XYZ file of C-alpha atoms in Angstrom:
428
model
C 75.489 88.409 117.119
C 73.956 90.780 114.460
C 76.717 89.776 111.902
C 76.759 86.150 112.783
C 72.603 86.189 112.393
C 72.612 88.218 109.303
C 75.345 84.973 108.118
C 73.202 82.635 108.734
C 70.282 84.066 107.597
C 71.576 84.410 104.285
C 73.315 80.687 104.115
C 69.795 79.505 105.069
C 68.398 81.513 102.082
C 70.668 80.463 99.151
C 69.856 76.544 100.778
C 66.438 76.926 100.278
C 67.123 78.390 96.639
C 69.009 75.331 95.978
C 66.956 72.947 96.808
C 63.885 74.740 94.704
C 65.904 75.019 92.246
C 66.154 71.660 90.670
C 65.859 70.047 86.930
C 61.609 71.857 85.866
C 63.459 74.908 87.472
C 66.123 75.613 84.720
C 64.106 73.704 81.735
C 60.970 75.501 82.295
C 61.283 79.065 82.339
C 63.265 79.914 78.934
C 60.837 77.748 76.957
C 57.656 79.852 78.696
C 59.790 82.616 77.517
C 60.133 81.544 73.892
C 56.537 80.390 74.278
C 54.686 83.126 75.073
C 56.998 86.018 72.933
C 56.636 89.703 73.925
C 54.288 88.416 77.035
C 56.893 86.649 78.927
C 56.786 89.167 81.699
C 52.992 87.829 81.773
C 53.840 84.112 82.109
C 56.512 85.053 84.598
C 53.825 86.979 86.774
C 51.668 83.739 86.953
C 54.814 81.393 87.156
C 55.697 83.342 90.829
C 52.371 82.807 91.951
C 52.477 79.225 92.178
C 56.431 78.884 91.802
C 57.685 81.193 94.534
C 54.786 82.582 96.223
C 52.765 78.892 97.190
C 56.135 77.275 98.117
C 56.776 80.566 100.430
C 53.526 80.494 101.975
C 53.964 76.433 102.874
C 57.049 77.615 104.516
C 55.593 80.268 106.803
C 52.531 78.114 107.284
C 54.420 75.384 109.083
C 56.414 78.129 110.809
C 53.642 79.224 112.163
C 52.065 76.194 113.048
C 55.357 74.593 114.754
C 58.088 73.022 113.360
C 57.196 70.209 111.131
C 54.377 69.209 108.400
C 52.251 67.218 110.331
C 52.135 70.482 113.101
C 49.289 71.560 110.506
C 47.174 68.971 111.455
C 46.466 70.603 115.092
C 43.886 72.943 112.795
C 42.388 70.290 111.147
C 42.976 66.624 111.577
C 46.550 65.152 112.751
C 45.782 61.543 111.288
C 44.683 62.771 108.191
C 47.552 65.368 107.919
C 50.286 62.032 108.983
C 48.556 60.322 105.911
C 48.753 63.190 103.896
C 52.578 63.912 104.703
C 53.711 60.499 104.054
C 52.201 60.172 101.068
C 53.940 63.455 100.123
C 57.431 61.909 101.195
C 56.774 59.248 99.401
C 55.771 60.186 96.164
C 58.435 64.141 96.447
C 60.781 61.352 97.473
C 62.031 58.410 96.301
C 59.091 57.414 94.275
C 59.333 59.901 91.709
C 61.200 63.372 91.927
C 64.366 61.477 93.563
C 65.086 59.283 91.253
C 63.832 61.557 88.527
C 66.718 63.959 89.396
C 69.223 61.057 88.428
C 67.327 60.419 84.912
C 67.686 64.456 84.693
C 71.525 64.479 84.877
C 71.511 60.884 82.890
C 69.627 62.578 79.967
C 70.081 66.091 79.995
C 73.942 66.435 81.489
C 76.011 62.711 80.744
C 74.203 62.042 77.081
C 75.005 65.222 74.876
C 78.434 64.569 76.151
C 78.832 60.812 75.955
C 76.287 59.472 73.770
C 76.977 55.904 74.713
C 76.827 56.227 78.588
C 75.330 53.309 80.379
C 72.058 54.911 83.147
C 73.029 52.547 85.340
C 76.848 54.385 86.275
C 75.367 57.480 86.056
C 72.704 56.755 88.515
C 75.546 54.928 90.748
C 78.068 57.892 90.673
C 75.192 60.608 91.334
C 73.312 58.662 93.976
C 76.402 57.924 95.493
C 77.315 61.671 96.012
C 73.656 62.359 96.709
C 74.337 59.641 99.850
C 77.963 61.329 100.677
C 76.567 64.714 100.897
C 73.206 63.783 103.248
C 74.713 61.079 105.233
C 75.457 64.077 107.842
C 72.541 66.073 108.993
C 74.503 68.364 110.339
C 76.498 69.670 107.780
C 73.643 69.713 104.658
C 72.898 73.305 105.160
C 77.072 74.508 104.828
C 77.170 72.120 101.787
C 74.116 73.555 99.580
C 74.509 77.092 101.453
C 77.862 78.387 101.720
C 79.388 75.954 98.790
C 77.121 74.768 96.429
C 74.226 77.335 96.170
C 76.905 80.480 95.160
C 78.688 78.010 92.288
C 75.204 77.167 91.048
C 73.661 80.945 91.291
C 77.399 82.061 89.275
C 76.820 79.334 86.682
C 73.046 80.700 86.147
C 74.040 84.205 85.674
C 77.057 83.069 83.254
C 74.228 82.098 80.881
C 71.544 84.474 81.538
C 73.796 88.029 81.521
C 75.254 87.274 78.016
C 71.642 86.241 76.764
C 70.434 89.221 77.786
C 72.120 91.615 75.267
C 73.153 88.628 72.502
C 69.438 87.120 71.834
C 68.569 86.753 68.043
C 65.281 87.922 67.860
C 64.850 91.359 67.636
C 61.315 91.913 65.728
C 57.745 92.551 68.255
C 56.898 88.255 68.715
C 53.349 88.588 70.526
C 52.382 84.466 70.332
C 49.939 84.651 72.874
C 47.896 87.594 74.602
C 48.799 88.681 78.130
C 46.376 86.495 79.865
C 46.969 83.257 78.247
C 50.756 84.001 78.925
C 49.291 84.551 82.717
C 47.516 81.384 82.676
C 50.040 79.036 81.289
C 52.946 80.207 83.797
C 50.332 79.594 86.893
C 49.767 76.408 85.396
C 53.626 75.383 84.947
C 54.362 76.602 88.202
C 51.401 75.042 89.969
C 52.925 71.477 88.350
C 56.176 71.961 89.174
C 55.482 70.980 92.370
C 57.748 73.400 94.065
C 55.029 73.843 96.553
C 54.762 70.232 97.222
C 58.818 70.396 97.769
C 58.505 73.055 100.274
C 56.776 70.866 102.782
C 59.927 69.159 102.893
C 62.718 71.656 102.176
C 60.645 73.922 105.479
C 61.629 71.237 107.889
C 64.696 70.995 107.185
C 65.391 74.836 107.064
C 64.088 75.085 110.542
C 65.867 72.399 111.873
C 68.961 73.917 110.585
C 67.896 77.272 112.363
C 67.442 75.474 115.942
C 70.417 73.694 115.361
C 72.153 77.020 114.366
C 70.867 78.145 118.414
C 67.901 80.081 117.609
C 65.986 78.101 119.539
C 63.732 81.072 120.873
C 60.388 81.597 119.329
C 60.775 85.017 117.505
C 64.861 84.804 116.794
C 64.000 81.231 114.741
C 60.826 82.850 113.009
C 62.837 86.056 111.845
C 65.457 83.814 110.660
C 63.271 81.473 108.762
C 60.832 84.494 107.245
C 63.912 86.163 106.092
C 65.744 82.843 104.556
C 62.221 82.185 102.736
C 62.383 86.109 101.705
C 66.065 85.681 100.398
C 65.517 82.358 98.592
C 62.146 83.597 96.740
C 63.849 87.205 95.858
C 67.032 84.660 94.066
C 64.325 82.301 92.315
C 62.617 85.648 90.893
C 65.568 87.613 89.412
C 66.854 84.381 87.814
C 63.448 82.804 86.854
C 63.334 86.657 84.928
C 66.490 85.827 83.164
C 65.545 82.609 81.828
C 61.952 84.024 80.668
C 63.941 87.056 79.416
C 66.861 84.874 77.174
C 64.305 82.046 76.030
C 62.049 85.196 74.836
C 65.028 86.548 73.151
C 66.250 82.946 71.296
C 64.412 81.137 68.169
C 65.162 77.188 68.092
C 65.895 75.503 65.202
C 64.909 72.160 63.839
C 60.843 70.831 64.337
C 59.302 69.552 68.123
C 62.344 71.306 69.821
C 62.229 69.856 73.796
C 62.792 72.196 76.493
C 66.179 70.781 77.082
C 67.232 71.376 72.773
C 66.260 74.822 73.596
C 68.786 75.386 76.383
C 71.129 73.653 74.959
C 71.207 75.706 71.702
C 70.749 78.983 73.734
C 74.123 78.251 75.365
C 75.901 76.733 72.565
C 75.060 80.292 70.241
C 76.739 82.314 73.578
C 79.484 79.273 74.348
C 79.709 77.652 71.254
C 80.710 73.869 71.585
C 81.450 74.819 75.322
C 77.991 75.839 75.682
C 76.795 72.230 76.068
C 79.563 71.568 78.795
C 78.004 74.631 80.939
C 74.129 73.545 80.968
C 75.627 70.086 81.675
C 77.678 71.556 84.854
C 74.156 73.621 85.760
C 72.100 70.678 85.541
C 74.101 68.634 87.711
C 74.466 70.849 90.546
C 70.282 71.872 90.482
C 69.558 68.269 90.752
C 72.829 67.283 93.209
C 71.090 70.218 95.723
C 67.314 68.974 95.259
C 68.075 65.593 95.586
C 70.195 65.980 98.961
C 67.463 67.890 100.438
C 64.700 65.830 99.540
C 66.679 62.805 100.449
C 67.961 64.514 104.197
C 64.061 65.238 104.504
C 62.628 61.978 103.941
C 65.145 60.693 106.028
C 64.501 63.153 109.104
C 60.183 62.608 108.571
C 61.140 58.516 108.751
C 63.187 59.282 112.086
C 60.643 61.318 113.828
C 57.570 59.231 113.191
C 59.005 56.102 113.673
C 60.715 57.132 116.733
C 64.343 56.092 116.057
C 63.583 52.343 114.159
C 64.536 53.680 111.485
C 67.274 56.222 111.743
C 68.308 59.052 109.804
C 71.558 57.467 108.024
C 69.241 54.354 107.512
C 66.634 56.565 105.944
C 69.343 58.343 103.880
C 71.207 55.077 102.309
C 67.377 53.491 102.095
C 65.709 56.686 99.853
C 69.129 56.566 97.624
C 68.945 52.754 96.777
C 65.661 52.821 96.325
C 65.998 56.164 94.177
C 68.743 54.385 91.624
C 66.899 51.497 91.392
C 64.215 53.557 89.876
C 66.090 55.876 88.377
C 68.176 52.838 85.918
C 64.694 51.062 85.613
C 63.052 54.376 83.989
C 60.490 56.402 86.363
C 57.899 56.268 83.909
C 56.857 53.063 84.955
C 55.802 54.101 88.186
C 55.118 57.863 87.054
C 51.071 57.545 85.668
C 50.043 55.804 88.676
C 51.907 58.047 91.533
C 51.634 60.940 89.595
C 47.805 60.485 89.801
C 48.289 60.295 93.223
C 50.012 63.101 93.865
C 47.584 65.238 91.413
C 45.414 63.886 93.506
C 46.773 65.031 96.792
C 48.123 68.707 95.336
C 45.064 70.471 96.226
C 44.032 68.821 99.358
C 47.579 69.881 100.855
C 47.486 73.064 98.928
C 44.069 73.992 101.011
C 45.153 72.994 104.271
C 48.737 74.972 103.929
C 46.692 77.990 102.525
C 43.847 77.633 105.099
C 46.218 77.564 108.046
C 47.947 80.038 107.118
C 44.791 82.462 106.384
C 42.492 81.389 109.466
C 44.261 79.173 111.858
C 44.211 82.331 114.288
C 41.089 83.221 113.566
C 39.319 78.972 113.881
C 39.056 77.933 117.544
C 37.680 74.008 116.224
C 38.815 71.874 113.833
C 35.580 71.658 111.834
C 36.084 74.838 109.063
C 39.130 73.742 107.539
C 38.837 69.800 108.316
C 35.373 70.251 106.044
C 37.086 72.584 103.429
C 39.630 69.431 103.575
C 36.942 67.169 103.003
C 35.378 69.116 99.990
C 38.520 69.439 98.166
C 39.328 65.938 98.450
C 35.286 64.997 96.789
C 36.346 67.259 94.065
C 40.175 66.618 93.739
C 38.687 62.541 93.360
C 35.983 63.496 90.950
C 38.844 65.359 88.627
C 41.210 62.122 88.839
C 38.276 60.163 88.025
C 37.657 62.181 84.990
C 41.228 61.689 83.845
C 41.007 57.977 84.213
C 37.816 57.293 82.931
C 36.346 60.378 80.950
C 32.611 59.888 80.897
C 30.381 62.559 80.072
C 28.644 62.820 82.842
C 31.693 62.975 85.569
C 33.134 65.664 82.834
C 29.996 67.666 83.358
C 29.721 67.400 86.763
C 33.412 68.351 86.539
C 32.855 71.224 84.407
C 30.069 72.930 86.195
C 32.402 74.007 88.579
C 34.127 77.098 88.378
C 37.507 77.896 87.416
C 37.767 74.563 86.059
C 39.429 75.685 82.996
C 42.330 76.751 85.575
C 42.450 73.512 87.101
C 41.345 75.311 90.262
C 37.913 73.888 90.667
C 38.150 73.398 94.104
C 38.816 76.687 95.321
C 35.821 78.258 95.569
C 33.707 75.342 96.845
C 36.683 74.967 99.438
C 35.781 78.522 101.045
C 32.206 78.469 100.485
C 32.517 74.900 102.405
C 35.033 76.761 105.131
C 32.810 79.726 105.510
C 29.591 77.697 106.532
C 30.977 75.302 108.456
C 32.824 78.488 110.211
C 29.609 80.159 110.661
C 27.834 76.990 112.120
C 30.437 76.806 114.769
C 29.990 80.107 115.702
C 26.320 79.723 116.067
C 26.080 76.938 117.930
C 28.901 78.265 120.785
């Protein structure tokens, strides 16, 4: 049992890598690498706050609250948190980071290759694996786990390993100081949306683990902690190979993209073949987001509407859906969902973290449902801003603190949480 557990444990673990691990994932990290010079290790400190460490703490927070998103809600408000969670599936789903995976492999993996490829075969031929591979609930976590997760991790470490000791740049390349490095990989990581992703990719984890027969309170938390433990140690040793190798690598050519850069990192190791392996990489970090997010919309759809609208349905419904966006171009939808989901970020972001911090220690749903309610004033007044930038939202928006962070709502959010904690108190 200790061998078979141990198994699983660690299948569940490189899933859960896999499915964080999708398109931002691989561009990001060696561009904040080339970026910041000398003070990678800086940006890569605030790029695991809030790209392993938030998505981590989602996943333990819904552990501990039961076994789905919307289990969060008996802490604060379960209508709200229903609203909340589909507008997550919606938006995490086939509205924009779905079908964004297919424009990923379209632009990134099929065009260096074959510059006169059509989007809408390419979205076909992915989408239709995407469907093949989620179709089965069942079998999801052997696919990304056992098969496609070790291929992937191989692939990653074929780049970063040869990077490592063959980089170009050799002289001291300080671009920014140690806590601007800080505060632009917290703020790549926080828009990654990783944490977002993990509202999903949790349910589906610990489904897997009661399906696996750990059905018993402690044996499916131990699992589940440990998977999370195993997927966020992977996303740290190879997010510190890509900050390492983009530190070590100068582009050439003017307004290099994050994608040029990779590219012309592996073609100096590869040469010409170097193009063929980011292509391979790409594919499979987008094939392994996309089924999860895809099994996970379909499995939400299922519970809440009871069976009307089954998993397969859900499944063949989020992929059509997803390549009809994906050959259209997601930017047409992208400003006005993306505003939504900016929108939503911090409101989910405080009830995960708040839940996780206090829901012991709460015995009404008043402190965090009014924390809730504060970050959502503020979270509105900052879209506002964005929309329509008059001066005097922007300096109602910029008396807050930690605005410059885009983090304005944190303090107001426990100052709210602490009050209305104390007024409870007091009046019981």
């Amino acid at each position: 049992m200790g061998t078979d557990k141990t198994k699983s444990t660690l299948i569940f673990g490189l899933a859960l890598f896999a499915m964080f691990f999708g398109a931002g994932n691989l561009l990001l990290p060696p561009f904040l690498g080339y970026q910041t010079g000398d003070n990678w290790w800086s940006s890569l400190a605030g790029f695991s706050f809030t790209g392993i460490l938030a998505p981590i703490i989602a996943t333990l927070s819904i552990l501990k609250s039961g076994d789905y998103f919307t289990d969060l809600g008996k802490k604060s408000n379960q209508t709200l948190v229903y609203i909340l969670a589909t507008i997550n599936l919606l938006c995490i789903g086939p509205l924009i980071a779905i079908p964004r995976t297919g424009a990923s492999v379209y632009e990134v993996s099929v065009l260096p290759l074959i510059p006169d490829a059509q989007p809408v075969w390419v979205c076909i031929i992915f989408f239709a694996a995407v469907l093949i591979l989620s179709i089965s609930r069942k079998n999801i976590i052997t696919v990304l786990g056992k098969v496609m997760t070790p291929i992937l991790i191989a692939l990653l470490l074929l780049l970063i390993i040869p990077g490592i000791f063959l980089g170009n740049l050799s002289a001291e390349n300080y671009k920014m100081t140690a806590d601007q490095s800080f505060l632009v990989g917290f703020q790549q990581g926080y828009q990654t949306m990783d944490f977002l992703g993990s509202l999903i990719f949790s349910v589906v984890i610990i489904s897997a683990a009661k399906r696996y027969g750990y059905t018993h309170p402690e044996d499916k938390r131990k699992v589940v902690i440990n998977a999370a433990l195993i997927a966020g140690l992977c996303l740290l040793i190879i997010y510190a190979g890509l900050f390492y190798v983009g530190h070590r690598f100068e582009p050439t050519g003017d307004h290099i993209s994050r994608a040029s850069f990779l590219i012309q990192i592996s073609s100096r190791l590869f040469n010409n073949n170097g193009v063929y392996l980011i292509s391979v990489i790409m594919i499979l970090a987008c094939l392994t987001t996309a089924i999860a997010l895809t099994a996970g919309f379909a499995r939400f759809f299922d519970r809440i509407t009871k069976g009307r609208l089954g998993y397969q349905e859900g499944v063949i419904l989020c992929t059509l859906v997803s390549i009809i966006l994906a050959i259209n171009g997601v930017e047409t939808i992208l400003d006005y969902a993306m505003g939504l989901l900016n929108f939503i970020y911090p409101i989910i972001l405080v009830l995960v973290l708040f839940t996780f911090l206090f829901g012991n220690m709460v015995t009404s749903k008043g402190p965090i449902l009014t924390a809730i309610i504060v970050t959502t004033v503020i979270s509105f007044i900052r879209i506002f801003y964005e929309w329509n930038p008059e001066p005097n939202i922007k300096s109602i928006l910029y008396s807050l603190p930690l605005v410059r962070y885009q983090l304005e709502w944190v303090i107001p959010a426990f100052i709210s949480f602490g009050l209305a904690f104390l007024i409870t108190r007091i009046s019981k």
